[in-house]
CSV table of C-alpha atoms in Angstrom, one decimal:
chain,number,residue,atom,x,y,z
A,1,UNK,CA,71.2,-31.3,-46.5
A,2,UNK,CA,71.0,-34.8,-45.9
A,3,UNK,CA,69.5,-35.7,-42.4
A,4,UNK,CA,71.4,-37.6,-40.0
A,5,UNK,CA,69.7,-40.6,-38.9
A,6,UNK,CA,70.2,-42.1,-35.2
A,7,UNK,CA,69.5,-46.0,-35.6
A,8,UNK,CA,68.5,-47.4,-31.6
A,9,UNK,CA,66.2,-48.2,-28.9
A,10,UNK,CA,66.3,-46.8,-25.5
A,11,UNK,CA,69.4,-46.5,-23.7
A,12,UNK,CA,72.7,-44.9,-23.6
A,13,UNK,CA,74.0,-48.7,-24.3
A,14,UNK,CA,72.4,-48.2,-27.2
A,15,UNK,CA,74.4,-48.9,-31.0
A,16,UNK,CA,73.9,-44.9,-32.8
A,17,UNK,CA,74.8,-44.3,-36.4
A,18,UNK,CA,75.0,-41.2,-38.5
A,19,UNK,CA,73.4,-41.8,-41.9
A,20,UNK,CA,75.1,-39.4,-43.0
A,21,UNK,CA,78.2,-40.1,-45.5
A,22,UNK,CA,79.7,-37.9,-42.9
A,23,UNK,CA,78.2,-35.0,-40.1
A,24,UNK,CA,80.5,-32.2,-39.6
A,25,UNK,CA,80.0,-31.0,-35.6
A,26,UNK,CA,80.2,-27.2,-35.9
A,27,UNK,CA,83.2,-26.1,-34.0
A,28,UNK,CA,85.0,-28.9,-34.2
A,29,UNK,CA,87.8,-29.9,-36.7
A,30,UNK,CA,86.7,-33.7,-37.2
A,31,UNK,CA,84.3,-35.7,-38.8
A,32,UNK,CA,82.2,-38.7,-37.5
A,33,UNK,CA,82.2,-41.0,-40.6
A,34,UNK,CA,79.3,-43.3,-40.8
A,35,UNK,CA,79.6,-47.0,-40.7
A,36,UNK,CA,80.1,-48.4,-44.0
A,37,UNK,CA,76.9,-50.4,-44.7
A,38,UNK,CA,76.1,-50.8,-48.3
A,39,UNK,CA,73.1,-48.9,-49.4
A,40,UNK,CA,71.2,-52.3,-50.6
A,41,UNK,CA,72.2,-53.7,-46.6
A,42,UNK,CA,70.7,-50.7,-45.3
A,43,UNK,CA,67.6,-50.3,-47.3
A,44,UNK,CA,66.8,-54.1,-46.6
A,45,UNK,CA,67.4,-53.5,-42.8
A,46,UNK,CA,64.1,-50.5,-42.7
A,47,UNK,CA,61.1,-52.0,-43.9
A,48,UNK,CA,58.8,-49.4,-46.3
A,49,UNK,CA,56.2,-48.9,-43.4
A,50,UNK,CA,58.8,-47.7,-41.1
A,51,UNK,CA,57.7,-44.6,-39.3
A,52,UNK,CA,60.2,-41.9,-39.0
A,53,UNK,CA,60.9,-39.6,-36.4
A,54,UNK,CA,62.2,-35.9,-37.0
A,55,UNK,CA,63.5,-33.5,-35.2
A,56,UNK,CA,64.1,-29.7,-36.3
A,57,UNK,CA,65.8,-27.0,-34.7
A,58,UNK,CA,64.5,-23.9,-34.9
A,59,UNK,CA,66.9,-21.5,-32.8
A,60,UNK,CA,66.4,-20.7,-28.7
A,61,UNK,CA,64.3,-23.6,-27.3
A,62,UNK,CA,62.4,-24.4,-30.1
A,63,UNK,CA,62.4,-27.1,-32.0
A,64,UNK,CA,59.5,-29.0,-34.5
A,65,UNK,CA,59.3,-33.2,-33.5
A,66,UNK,CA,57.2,-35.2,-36.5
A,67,UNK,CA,56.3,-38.7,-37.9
A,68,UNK,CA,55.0,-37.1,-41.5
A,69,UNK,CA,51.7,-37.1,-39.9
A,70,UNK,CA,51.9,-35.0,-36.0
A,71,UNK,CA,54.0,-32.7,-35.9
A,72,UNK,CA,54.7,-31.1,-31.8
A,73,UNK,CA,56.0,-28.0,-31.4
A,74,UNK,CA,58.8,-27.0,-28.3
A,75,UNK,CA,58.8,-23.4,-27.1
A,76,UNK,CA,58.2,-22.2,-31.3
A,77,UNK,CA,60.2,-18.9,-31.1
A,78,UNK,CA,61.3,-17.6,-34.5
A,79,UNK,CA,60.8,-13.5,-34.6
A,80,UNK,CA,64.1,-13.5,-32.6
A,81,UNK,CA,63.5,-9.6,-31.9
A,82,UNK,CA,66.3,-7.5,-30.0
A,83,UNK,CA,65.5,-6.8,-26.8
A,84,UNK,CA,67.4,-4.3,-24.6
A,85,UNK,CA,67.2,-6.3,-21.4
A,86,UNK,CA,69.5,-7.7,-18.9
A,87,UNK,CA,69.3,-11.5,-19.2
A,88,UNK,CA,69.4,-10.8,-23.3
A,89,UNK,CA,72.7,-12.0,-24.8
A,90,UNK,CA,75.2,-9.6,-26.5
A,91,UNK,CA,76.6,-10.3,-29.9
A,92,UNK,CA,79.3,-9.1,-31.9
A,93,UNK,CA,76.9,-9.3,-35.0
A,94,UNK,CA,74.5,-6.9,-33.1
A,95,UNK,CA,76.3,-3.6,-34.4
A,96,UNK,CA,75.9,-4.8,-37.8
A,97,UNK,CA,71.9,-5.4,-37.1
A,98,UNK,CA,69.9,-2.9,-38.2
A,99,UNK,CA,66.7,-4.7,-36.7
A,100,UNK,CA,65.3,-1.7,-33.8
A,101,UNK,CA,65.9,-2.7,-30.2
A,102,UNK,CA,62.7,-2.8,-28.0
A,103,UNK,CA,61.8,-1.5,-24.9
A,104,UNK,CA,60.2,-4.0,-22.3
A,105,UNK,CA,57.0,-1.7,-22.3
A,106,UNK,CA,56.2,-1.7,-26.7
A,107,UNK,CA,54.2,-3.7,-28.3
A,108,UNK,CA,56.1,-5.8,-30.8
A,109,UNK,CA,54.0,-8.1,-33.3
A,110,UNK,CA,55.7,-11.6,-34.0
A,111,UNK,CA,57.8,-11.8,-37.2
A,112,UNK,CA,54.9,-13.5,-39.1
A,113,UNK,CA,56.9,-13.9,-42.6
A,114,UNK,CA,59.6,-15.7,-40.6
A,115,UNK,CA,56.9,-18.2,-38.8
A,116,UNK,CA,55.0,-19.2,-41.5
A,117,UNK,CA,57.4,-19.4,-44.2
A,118,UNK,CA,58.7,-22.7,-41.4
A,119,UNK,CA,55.9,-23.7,-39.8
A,120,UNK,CA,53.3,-24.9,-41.7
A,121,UNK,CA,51.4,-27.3,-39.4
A,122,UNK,CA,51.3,-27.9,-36.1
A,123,UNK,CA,49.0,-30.4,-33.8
A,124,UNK,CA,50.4,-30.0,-30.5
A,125,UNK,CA,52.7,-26.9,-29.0
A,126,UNK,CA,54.2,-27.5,-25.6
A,127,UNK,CA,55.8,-24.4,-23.9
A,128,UNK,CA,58.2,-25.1,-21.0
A,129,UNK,CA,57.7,-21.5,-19.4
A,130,UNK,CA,55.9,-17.9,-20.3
A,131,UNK,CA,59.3,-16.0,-21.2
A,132,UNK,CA,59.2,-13.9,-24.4
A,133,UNK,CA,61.7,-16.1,-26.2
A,134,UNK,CA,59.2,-19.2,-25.6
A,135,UNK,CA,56.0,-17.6,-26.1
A,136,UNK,CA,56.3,-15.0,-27.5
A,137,UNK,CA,55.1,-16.3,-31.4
A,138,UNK,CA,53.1,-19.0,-29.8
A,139,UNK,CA,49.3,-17.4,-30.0
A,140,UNK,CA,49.8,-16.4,-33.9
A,141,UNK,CA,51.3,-20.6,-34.6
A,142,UNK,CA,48.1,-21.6,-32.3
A,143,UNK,CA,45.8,-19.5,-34.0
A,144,UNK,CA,46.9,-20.3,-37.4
A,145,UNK,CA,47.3,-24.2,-37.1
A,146,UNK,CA,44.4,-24.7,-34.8
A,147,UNK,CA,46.8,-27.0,-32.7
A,148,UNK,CA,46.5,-27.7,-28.9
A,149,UNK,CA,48.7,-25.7,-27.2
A,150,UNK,CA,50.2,-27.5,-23.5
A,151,UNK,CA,51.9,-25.4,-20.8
A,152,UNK,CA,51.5,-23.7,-17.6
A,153,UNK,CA,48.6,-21.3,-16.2
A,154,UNK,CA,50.7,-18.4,-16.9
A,155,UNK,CA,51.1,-19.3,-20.8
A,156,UNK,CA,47.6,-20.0,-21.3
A,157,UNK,CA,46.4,-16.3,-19.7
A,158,UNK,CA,48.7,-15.1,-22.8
A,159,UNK,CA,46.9,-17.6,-25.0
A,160,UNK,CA,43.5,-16.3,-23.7
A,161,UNK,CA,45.1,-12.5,-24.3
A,162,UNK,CA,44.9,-13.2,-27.8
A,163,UNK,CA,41.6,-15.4,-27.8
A,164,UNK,CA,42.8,-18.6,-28.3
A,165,UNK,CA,40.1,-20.9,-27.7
A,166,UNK,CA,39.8,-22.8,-24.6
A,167,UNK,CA,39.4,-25.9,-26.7
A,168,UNK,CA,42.9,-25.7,-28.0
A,169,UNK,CA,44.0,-25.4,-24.4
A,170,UNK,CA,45.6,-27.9,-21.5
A,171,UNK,CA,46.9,-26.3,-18.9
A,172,UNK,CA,49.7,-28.4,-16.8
A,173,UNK,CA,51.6,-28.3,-13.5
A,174,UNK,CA,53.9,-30.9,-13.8
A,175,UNK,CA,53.2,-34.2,-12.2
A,176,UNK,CA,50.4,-35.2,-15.8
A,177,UNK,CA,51.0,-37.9,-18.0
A,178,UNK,CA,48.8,-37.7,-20.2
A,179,UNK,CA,48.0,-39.6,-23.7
A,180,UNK,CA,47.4,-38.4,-26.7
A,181,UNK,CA,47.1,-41.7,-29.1
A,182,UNK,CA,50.0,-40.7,-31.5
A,183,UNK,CA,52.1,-40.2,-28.8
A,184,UNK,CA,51.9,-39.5,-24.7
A,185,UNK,CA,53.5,-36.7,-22.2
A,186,UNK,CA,54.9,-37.1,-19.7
A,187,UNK,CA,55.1,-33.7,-17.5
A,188,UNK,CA,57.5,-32.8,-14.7
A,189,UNK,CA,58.0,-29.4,-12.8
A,190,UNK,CA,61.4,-28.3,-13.1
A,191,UNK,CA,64.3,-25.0,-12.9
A,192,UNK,CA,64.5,-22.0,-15.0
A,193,UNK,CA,68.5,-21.2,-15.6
A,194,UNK,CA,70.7,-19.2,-12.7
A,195,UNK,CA,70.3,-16.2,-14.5
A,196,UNK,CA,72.3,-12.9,-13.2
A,197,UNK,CA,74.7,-14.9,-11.0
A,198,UNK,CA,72.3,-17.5,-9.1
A,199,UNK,CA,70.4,-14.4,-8.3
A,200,UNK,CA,67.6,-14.4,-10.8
A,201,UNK,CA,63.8,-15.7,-9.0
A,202,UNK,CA,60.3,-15.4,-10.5
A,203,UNK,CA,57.5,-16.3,-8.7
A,204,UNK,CA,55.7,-14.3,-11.0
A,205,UNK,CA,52.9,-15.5,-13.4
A,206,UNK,CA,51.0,-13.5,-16.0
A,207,UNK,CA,47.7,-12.3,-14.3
A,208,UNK,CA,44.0,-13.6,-15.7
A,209,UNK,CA,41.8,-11.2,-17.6
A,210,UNK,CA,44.7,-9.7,-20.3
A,211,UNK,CA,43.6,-8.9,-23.7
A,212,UNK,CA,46.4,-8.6,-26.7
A,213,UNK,CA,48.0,-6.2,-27.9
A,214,UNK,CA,50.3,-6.8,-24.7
A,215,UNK,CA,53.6,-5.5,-24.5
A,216,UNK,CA,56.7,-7.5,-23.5
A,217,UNK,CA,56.7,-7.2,-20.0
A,218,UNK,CA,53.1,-8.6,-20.1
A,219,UNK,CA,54.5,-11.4,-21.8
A,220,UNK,CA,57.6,-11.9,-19.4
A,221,UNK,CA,56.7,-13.4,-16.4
A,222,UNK,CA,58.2,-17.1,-15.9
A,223,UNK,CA,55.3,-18.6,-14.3
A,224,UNK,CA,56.9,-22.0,-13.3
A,225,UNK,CA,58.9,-23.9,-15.6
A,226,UNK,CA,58.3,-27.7,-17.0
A,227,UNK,CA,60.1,-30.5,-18.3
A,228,UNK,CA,58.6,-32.7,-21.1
A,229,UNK,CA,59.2,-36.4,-21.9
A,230,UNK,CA,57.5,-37.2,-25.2
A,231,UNK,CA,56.7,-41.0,-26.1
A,232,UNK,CA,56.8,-41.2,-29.4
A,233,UNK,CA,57.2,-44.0,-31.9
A,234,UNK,CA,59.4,-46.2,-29.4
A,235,UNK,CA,61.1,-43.1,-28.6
A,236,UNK,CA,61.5,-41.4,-26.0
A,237,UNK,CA,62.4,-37.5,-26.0
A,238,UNK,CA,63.0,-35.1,-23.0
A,239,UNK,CA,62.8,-31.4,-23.7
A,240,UNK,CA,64.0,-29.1,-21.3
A,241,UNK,CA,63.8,-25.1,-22.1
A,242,UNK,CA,66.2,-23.9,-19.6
A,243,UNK,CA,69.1,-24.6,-18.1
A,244,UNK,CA,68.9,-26.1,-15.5
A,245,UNK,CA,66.4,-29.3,-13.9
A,246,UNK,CA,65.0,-31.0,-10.6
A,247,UNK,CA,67.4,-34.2,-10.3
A,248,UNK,CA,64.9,-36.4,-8.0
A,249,UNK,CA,62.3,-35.2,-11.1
A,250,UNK,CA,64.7,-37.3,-13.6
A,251,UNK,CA,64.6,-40.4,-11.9
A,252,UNK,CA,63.1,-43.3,-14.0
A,253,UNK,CA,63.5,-41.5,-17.0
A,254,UNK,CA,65.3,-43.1,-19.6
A,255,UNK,CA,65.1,-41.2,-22.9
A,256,UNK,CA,66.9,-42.2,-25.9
A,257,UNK,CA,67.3,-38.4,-27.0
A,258,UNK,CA,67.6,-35.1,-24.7
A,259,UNK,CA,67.3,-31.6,-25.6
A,260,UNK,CA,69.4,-30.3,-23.2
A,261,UNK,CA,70.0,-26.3,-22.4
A,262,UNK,CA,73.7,-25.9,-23.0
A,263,UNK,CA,73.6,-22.1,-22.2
A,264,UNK,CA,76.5,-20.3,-20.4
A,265,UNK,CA,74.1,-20.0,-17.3
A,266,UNK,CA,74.7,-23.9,-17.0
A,267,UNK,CA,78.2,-23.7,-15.2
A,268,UNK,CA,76.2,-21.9,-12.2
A,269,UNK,CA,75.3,-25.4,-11.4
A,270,UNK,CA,76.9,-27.9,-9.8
A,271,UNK,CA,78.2,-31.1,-11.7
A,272,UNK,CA,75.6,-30.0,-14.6
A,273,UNK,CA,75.9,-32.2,-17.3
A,274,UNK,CA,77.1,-35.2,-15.4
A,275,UNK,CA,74.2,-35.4,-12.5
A,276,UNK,CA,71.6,-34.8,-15.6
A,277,UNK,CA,73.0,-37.7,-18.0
A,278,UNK,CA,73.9,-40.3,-14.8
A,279,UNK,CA,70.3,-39.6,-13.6
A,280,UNK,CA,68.7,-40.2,-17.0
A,281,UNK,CA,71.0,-43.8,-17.4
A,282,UNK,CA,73.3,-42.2,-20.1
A,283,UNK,CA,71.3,-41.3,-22.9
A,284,UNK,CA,72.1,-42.3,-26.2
A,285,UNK,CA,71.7,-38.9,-27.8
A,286,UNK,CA,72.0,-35.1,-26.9
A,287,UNK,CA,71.0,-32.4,-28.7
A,288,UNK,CA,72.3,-28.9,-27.3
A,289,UNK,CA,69.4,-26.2,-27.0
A,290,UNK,CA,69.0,-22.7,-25.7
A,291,UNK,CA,72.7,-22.2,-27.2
A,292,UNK,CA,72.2,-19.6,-29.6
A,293,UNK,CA,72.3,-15.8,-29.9
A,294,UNK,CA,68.4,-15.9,-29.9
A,295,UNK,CA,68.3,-11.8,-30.6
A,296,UNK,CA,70.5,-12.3,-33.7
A,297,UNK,CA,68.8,-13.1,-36.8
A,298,UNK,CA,69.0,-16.3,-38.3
A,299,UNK,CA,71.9,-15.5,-41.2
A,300,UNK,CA,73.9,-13.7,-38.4
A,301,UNK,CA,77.1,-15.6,-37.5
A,302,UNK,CA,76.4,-18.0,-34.0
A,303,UNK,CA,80.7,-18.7,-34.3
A,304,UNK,CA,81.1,-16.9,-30.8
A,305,UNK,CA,78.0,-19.4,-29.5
A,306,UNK,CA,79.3,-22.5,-31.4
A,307,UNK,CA,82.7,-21.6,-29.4
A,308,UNK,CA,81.1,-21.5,-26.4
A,309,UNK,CA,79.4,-24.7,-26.6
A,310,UNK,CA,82.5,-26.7,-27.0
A,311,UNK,CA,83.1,-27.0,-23.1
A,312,UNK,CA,79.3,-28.3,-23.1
A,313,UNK,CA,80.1,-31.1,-25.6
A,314,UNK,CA,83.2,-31.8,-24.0
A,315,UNK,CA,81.3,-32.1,-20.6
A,316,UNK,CA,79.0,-34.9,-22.2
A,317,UNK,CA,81.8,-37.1,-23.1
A,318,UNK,CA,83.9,-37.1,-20.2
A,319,UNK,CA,80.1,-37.9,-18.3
A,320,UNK,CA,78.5,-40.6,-21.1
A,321,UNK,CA,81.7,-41.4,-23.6
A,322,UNK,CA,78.9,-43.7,-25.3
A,323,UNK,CA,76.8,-40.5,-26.1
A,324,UNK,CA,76.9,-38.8,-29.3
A,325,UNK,CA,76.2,-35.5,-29.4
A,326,UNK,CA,75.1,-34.0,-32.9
A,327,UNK,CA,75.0,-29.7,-32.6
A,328,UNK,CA,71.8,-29.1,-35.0
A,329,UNK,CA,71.9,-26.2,-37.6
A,330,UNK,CA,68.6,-24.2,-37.9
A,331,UNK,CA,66.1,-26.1,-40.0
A,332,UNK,CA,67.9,-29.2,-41.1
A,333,UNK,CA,66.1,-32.5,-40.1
A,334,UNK,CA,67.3,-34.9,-37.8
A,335,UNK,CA,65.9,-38.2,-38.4
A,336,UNK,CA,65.6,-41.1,-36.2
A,337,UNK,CA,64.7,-44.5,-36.7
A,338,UNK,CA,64.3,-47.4,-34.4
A,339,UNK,CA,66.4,-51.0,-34.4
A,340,UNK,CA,64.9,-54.1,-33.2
């Protein structure tokens, strides 16, 4: 598919256009036609050396960011296992799937097939929090790429599990900002969603000294949860892998694109959407995340999830009505490019 294409600097104020001929938004029964610029207009308008920005979704939280040369994962979680557990989601698909449901005490190995037939490189892998669907495939994409894997103490005593090497390690509380040359990081402590009714708490980390296989469980605990504002190529990107955030922890930010969880745990919080997008000056962009049926395998049908996230879209527009808000489909590019 052709990618869509966000021309635009920094701020919500910013002018956004679809380079698509059209982009259909799944669930919805329009289409956002693109500006009619002649193809000779537009070509003259990007120079050759232009460096473009992509950004792939992958399902759950996880999505691949790249300028052709780094490529950063977020939260890579592709084996998409069933899980019998409370806080999984249910899906009407799920009687059709013939996948085994595990138990939080097996062992389950990461779909490998799955990982590498989309992942083939990876320099940097930041993980917002130690949950299964965020780490669960990390160690075999660190492992294999070599890349330098960013997240909390938890994640990294699951990286060490599987004897990733310290090299390939930063560990991070929130508060860093860190560069990196191709790009920087910005790091800030924030919320994991209001599971289970505004009852769910972890103050729980996986322990030091753990060596793989590990079941689930070992693999489970939260272990603090992080924001990420990545500087890339005049852009600026904030990934959250939850749904929720620390509001005072969003002021200054002003991101040209969001990933914002747009889960059903969301409406546990007050004001949700609008607080985020007021306190980040009205981003030009968002891109839902942590939407999905993440235990449903990719060519199940996501049309009870895509329902579901029609309030969230609706939410952005009556906060930011200068937002666009494009709902990615797994592993179809999104490309941005930058206007003087």
């Amino acid at each position: 598919m052709t990618s869509s294409k966000i021309l635009g600097t920094r701020k919500g104020r910013l002018a956004v256009k679809i380079a698509l001929r059209s982009i259909i938004v799944l669930g919805f029964g329009f289409t956002v036609v693109a500006s009619a610029i002649p193809q000779s207009v537009a070509l003259q308008a990007q120079p050759a050396t232009k460096t473009q920005v992509t950004l792939t979704y992958m399902g759950t939280a996880a999505w691949q960011i790249s300028d052709g040369k780094t490529v950063i994962l977020i939260d890579p979680y592709l084996s998409r296992i069933q899980i019998r557990a409370p806080s999984a989601p249910t899906s009407s698909g799920q009687a059709a799937d013939s996948r085994p449901a595990h138990d939080w005490n097996e062992v389950v190995e990461p779909d490998a097939a799955t990982i590498d037939a989309h992942i083939h490189q990876a320099n940097f892998i930041l993980v917002t929090h130690t949950h299964i669907d965020h780490v669960m495939d990390v160690p075999h994409i660190a492992l294999k790429t070599h890349a330098t894997e960013i997240g909390t103490e938890s994640t990294e005593n699951v990286m060490r599990a599987f004897s990733v090497p310290e090299d390939q390690l930063i560990t991070v509380r929130g508060g860093e900002d860190y560069d990196f040359g191709d790009f920087s990081l910005k790091v800030s402590p924030s919320l994991h969603s209001a599971l289970d009714h505004k009852r769910y708490f972890s103050s729980e980390k996986a322990p030091a000294g753990m060596k793989a296989p590990l079941t689930l469980r070992q693999m489970d605990p939260e272990g603090g949860t992080l924001a990420y504002l990545i500087r890339f190529h005049e852009h600026q990107i904030l990934a959250f892998g939850a749904n929720n955030y620390i509001e005072r922890e969003m002021d200054k930010l002003s991101p040209d694109v969001v990933l914002v969880g747009a889960g059903p745990s969301r409406r546990e919080i007050y004001d949700y959407t609008g607080r985020l997008l007021r306190a980040l000056d009205f981003p030009a962009v968002v891109l839902p995340t942590h939407w999905d049926n993440y235990t449903a395998p990719y060519d199940a049908s996501q049309q009870s999830a895509i329902d579901a996230l029609q309030s969230f879209i609706q939410e952005v527009k009556a906060a930011s009505p200068t937002t666009k808000v494009i709902v990615p489909k797994y592993f179809e590019p999104i490309a941005l490019d930058d206007e003087p």
